[in-house]
mmCIF file of C-alpha atoms and ligand atoms in Angstrom:
data_model
loop_
_atom_site.group_PDB
_atom_site.id
_atom_site.type_symbol
_atom_site.label_atom_id
_atom_site.label_comp_id
_atom_site.label_asym_id
_atom_site.label_seq_id
_atom_site.Cartn_x
_atom_site.Cartn_y
_atom_site.Cartn_z
ATOM 1 C CA LEU A 1103 0.014 0.033 -0.005
ATOM 2 C CA PRO A 1104 1.633 3.388 -1.164
ATOM 3 C CA TYR A 1105 0.323 5.175 2.057
ATOM 4 C CA PRO A 1106 -0.834 4.344 5.699
ATOM 5 C CA HIS A 1107 -4.186 2.683 6.301
ATOM 6 C CA ASP A 1108 -5.779 5.790 7.707
ATOM 7 C CA THR A 1109 -4.708 8.070 4.757
ATOM 8 C CA LEU A 1110 -7.974 7.934 2.959
ATOM 9 C CA ALA A 1111 -10.265 8.562 6.007
ATOM 10 C CA PRO A 1112 -12.848 9.756 6.303
ATOM 11 C CA VAL A 1113 -13.876 8.657 2.764
ATOM 12 C CA ILE A 1114 -12.540 5.099 3.379
ATOM 13 C CA ASP A 1115 -11.851 4.217 7.114
ATOM 14 C CA GLU A 1116 -8.736 2.643 8.455
ATOM 15 C CA ARG A 1117 -10.270 -0.698 9.432
ATOM 16 C CA THR A 1118 -11.784 -1.236 5.974
ATOM 17 C CA MET A 1119 -8.392 -0.549 4.351
ATOM 18 C CA GLN A 1120 -6.535 -2.983 6.777
ATOM 19 C CA ILE A 1121 -8.958 -5.720 5.969
ATOM 20 C CA HIS A 1122 -9.290 -4.765 2.158
ATOM 21 C CA HIS A 1123 -5.683 -4.472 1.528
ATOM 22 C CA GLY A 1124 -4.272 -6.825 4.105
ATOM 23 C CA LYS A 1125 -6.807 -9.693 3.658
ATOM 24 C CA HIS A 1126 -8.804 -9.373 0.410
ATOM 25 C CA HIS A 1127 -5.929 -8.148 -1.851
ATOM 26 C CA GLN A 1128 -3.438 -10.413 -0.252
ATOM 27 C CA ALA A 1129 -5.722 -13.411 -0.923
ATOM 28 C CA TYR A 1130 -5.768 -12.506 -4.614
ATOM 29 C CA VAL A 1131 -1.958 -12.293 -4.628
ATOM 30 C CA ASP A 1132 -1.566 -15.669 -2.771
ATOM 31 C CA ASN A 1133 -4.153 -17.462 -5.112
ATOM 32 C CA LEU A 1134 -2.615 -16.053 -8.301
ATOM 33 C CA ASN A 1135 0.807 -17.177 -7.200
ATOM 34 C CA ARG A 1136 -0.581 -20.602 -6.536
ATOM 35 C CA ALA A 1137 -2.287 -20.748 -9.905
ATOM 36 C CA VAL A 1138 0.832 -19.689 -11.720
ATOM 37 C CA ALA A 1139 3.095 -22.187 -9.794
ATOM 38 C CA ALA A 1140 0.791 -24.957 -10.811
ATOM 39 C CA SER A 1141 0.852 -23.983 -14.418
ATOM 40 C CA PRO A 1142 4.418 -23.521 -15.844
ATOM 41 C CA ALA A 1143 3.142 -22.098 -19.162
ATOM 42 C CA LEU A 1144 1.929 -19.014 -17.197
ATOM 43 C CA ALA A 1145 5.210 -18.253 -15.374
ATOM 44 C CA GLY A 1146 7.433 -15.519 -16.747
ATOM 45 C CA GLN A 1147 4.713 -13.488 -18.151
ATOM 46 C CA SER A 1148 3.658 -9.980 -17.124
ATOM 47 C CA LEU A 1149 0.372 -9.609 -15.400
ATOM 48 C CA GLU A 1150 -0.943 -7.562 -18.175
ATOM 49 C CA ALA A 1151 0.071 -10.156 -20.750
ATOM 50 C CA LEU A 1152 -1.818 -12.795 -18.710
ATOM 51 C CA LEU A 1153 -4.866 -10.705 -18.560
ATOM 52 C CA ALA A 1154 -4.830 -9.911 -22.246
ATOM 53 C CA GLN A 1155 -5.265 -13.669 -23.015
ATOM 54 C CA VAL A 1156 -6.916 -14.637 -19.780
ATOM 55 C CA SER A 1157 -9.530 -16.749 -21.564
ATOM 56 C CA LYS A 1158 -6.682 -19.259 -22.106
ATOM 57 C CA ALA A 1159 -5.353 -18.981 -18.462
ATOM 58 C CA GLY A 1160 -8.477 -20.206 -16.626
ATOM 59 C CA ASP A 1161 -10.683 -18.968 -13.879
ATOM 60 C CA ALA A 1162 -8.188 -18.944 -11.124
ATOM 61 C CA VAL A 1163 -5.946 -16.474 -13.055
ATOM 62 C CA ARG A 1164 -9.031 -14.503 -14.282
ATOM 63 C CA ASN A 1165 -10.412 -13.951 -10.749
ATOM 64 C CA ASN A 1166 -7.150 -13.555 -8.836
ATOM 65 C CA GLY A 1167 -4.951 -11.870 -11.540
ATOM 66 C CA GLY A 1168 -7.843 -9.509 -12.018
ATOM 67 C CA GLY A 1169 -8.147 -9.017 -8.403
ATOM 68 C CA HIS A 1170 -4.421 -8.266 -7.950
ATOM 69 C CA TRP A 1171 -4.375 -5.828 -10.965
ATOM 70 C CA ASN A 1172 -7.580 -4.099 -10.015
ATOM 71 C CA HIS A 1173 -6.665 -3.391 -6.413
ATOM 72 C CA THR A 1174 -3.097 -2.208 -7.291
ATOM 73 C CA PHE A 1175 -4.613 0.191 -9.658
ATOM 74 C CA PHE A 1176 -7.347 1.315 -7.130
ATOM 75 C CA TRP A 1177 -4.887 1.928 -4.274
ATOM 76 C CA GLU A 1178 -2.497 3.826 -6.631
ATOM 77 C CA SER A 1179 -5.408 6.022 -8.060
ATOM 78 C CA MET A 1180 -6.327 7.403 -4.579
ATOM 79 C CA THR A 1181 -4.639 9.979 -2.190
ATOM 80 C CA ARG A 1182 -5.523 11.772 1.001
ATOM 81 C CA PRO A 1183 -8.965 13.570 0.850
ATOM 82 C CA GLY A 1184 -8.298 17.145 -0.337
ATOM 83 C CA GLN A 1185 -4.994 16.374 -2.017
ATOM 84 C CA GLY A 1186 -6.425 14.921 -5.094
ATOM 85 C CA GLY A 1187 -6.004 17.316 -7.967
ATOM 86 C CA ALA A 1188 -8.246 18.077 -10.841
ATOM 87 C CA PRO A 1189 -7.863 16.053 -14.069
ATOM 88 C CA SER A 1190 -4.871 17.171 -16.232
ATOM 89 C CA GLN A 1191 -5.702 19.595 -18.935
ATOM 90 C CA SER A 1192 -5.691 16.917 -21.697
ATOM 91 C CA LEU A 1193 -7.783 14.445 -19.670
ATOM 92 C CA LEU A 1194 -10.284 17.263 -18.906
ATOM 93 C CA ALA A 1195 -10.500 18.173 -22.497
ATOM 94 C CA ALA A 1196 -11.292 14.560 -23.353
ATOM 95 C CA ILE A 1197 -13.793 14.315 -20.614
ATOM 96 C CA ASN A 1198 -15.530 17.461 -21.868
ATOM 97 C CA ARG A 1199 -15.418 16.149 -25.259
ATOM 98 C CA ASP A 1200 -16.916 12.700 -24.550
ATOM 99 C CA PHE A 1201 -19.217 13.479 -21.587
ATOM 100 C CA GLY A 1202 -19.955 17.157 -21.972
ATOM 101 C CA SER A 1203 -18.496 18.210 -18.522
ATOM 102 C CA LEU A 1204 -16.602 16.706 -15.493
ATOM 103 C CA GLU A 1205 -19.961 16.820 -13.600
ATOM 104 C CA GLN A 1206 -21.657 14.731 -16.340
ATOM 105 C CA PHE A 1207 -18.803 12.264 -16.155
ATOM 106 C CA LYS A 1208 -19.234 11.991 -12.486
ATOM 107 C CA VAL A 1209 -22.919 11.198 -12.987
ATOM 108 C CA ALA A 1210 -22.173 8.605 -15.562
ATOM 109 C CA PHE A 1211 -19.402 6.963 -13.320
ATOM 110 C CA LYS A 1212 -21.804 6.887 -10.354
ATOM 111 C CA ALA A 1213 -24.553 5.378 -12.478
ATOM 112 C CA ALA A 1214 -22.270 2.549 -13.621
ATOM 113 C CA GLY A 1215 -21.482 1.827 -10.021
ATOM 114 C CA LEU A 1216 -25.009 1.771 -8.982
ATOM 115 C CA GLY A 1217 -26.094 -0.214 -12.053
ATOM 116 C CA ARG A 1218 -23.638 -3.082 -11.373
ATOM 117 C CA PHE A 1219 -25.731 -5.827 -9.672
ATOM 118 C CA GLY A 1220 -23.648 -7.780 -7.105
ATOM 119 C CA SER A 1221 -19.832 -7.282 -7.202
ATOM 120 C CA GLY A 1222 -17.654 -5.735 -9.753
ATOM 121 C CA TRP A 1223 -15.935 -2.526 -10.809
ATOM 122 C CA SER A 1224 -16.745 0.546 -12.690
ATOM 123 C CA TRP A 1225 -14.215 2.095 -15.071
ATOM 124 C CA LEU A 1226 -13.324 5.096 -17.095
ATOM 125 C CA ILE A 1227 -11.448 3.591 -20.034
ATOM 126 C CA MET A 1228 -9.916 4.941 -23.289
ATOM 127 C CA LEU A 1229 -10.928 2.994 -26.335
ATOM 128 C CA PRO A 1230 -8.408 2.106 -29.043
ATOM 129 C CA ASP A 1231 -9.667 5.123 -31.014
ATOM 130 C CA GLY A 1232 -8.911 7.470 -28.184
ATOM 131 C CA LYS A 1233 -12.486 8.000 -27.064
ATOM 132 C CA LEU A 1234 -13.322 7.898 -23.345
ATOM 133 C CA LYS A 1235 -16.128 5.637 -22.125
ATOM 134 C CA VAL A 1236 -17.559 4.523 -18.751
ATOM 135 C CA VAL A 1237 -18.110 0.770 -18.387
ATOM 136 C CA SER A 1238 -18.542 -1.758 -15.549
ATOM 137 C CA THR A 1239 -17.257 -5.342 -15.280
ATOM 138 C CA PRO A 1240 -18.430 -8.178 -13.003
ATOM 139 C CA ASN A 1241 -16.382 -9.852 -10.356
ATOM 140 C CA GLN A 1242 -12.719 -9.080 -10.773
ATOM 141 C CA ASP A 1243 -12.863 -8.764 -14.589
ATOM 142 C CA ASN A 1244 -11.257 -5.591 -16.098
ATOM 143 C CA PRO A 1245 -11.157 -3.886 -19.519
ATOM 144 C CA LEU A 1246 -7.677 -5.358 -20.259
ATOM 145 C CA MET A 1247 -9.049 -8.848 -20.452
ATOM 146 C CA ASP A 1248 -10.070 -10.643 -23.639
ATOM 147 C CA VAL A 1249 -13.358 -11.917 -21.920
ATOM 148 C CA VAL A 1250 -15.059 -8.483 -21.454
ATOM 149 C CA GLY A 1251 -17.421 -6.862 -23.860
ATOM 150 C CA GLU A 1252 -15.534 -3.649 -24.238
ATOM 151 C CA ARG A 1253 -11.766 -3.545 -23.989
ATOM 152 C CA GLY A 1254 -9.830 -0.371 -23.385
ATOM 153 C CA LEU A 1255 -7.181 1.216 -21.173
ATOM 154 C CA PRO A 1256 -8.272 1.797 -17.693
ATOM 155 C CA LEU A 1257 -7.892 5.478 -16.546
ATOM 156 C CA LEU A 1258 -9.841 5.094 -13.350
ATOM 157 C CA GLY A 1259 -11.565 2.212 -11.539
ATOM 158 C CA ASN A 1260 -13.765 1.921 -8.589
ATOM 159 C CA ASP A 1261 -14.296 -1.222 -6.354
ATOM 160 C CA LEU A 1262 -17.996 -1.995 -6.107
ATOM 161 C CA TRP A 1263 -17.687 -5.062 -3.877
ATOM 162 C CA GLU A 1264 -19.363 -4.695 -0.586
ATOM 163 C CA HIS A 1265 -16.009 -5.494 1.096
ATOM 164 C CA ALA A 1266 -14.946 -2.112 -0.161
ATOM 165 C CA TYR A 1267 -17.503 -0.088 1.733
ATOM 166 C CA TYR A 1268 -19.674 -2.169 3.998
ATOM 167 C CA LEU A 1269 -18.050 -1.450 7.383
ATOM 168 C CA GLN A 1270 -18.538 2.258 6.894
ATOM 169 C CA TYR A 1271 -21.373 2.678 4.560
ATOM 170 C CA GLN A 1272 -23.434 -0.621 4.942
ATOM 171 C CA ASN A 1273 -25.854 -0.844 2.123
ATOM 172 C CA ARG A 1274 -25.471 2.781 0.970
ATOM 173 C CA ARG A 1275 -23.325 2.160 -2.137
ATOM 174 C CA GLY A 1276 -24.476 5.610 -3.566
ATOM 175 C CA ASP A 1277 -22.989 7.380 -0.557
ATOM 176 C CA TYR A 1278 -19.750 5.442 -1.039
ATOM 177 C CA LEU A 1279 -19.529 6.383 -4.676
ATOM 178 C CA ASP A 1280 -20.359 9.994 -3.913
ATOM 179 C CA ALA A 1281 -17.530 10.129 -1.424
HETATM 180 MN MN1 MN3 B 691 -11.848 -5.113 -3.376
#
């Protein structure tokens, strides 16, 4: 974790971070290592290479490789409340072009999070043609995988699993997404 467990409070509380990073994310890492150790053909590849052809790698790599990539990206995307900056000029220009405004992007991103039934992730991705789009994936799938409907480069991702917010927000996923 690139910061102490209490860094994201009060948006994400310390206890959630301890369990989420120390237990959930750790389990994805441990299970991915087990899957790769059991299948020599998978060894020596980057995680991104595995995910790009995850349909051939099996469910253990899909679920746990996705889990490891998604959480690493999620931790690195966040910082202390109040210290996050505005989008860079080029990103903001692309957001304005494709969503109308930053506010309209936020509405779309929240709607994707609320619309995901069960567990999964919401994403802002860049499509191969450079256009930005909001999508959501089930479970630990992500837009780098060859099993998802719409592939693209993730620019932002949000964890929609209850373990990401339940201690602090209980059933109020919308409040978590707003925060
Ligand atoms: Mn999680």
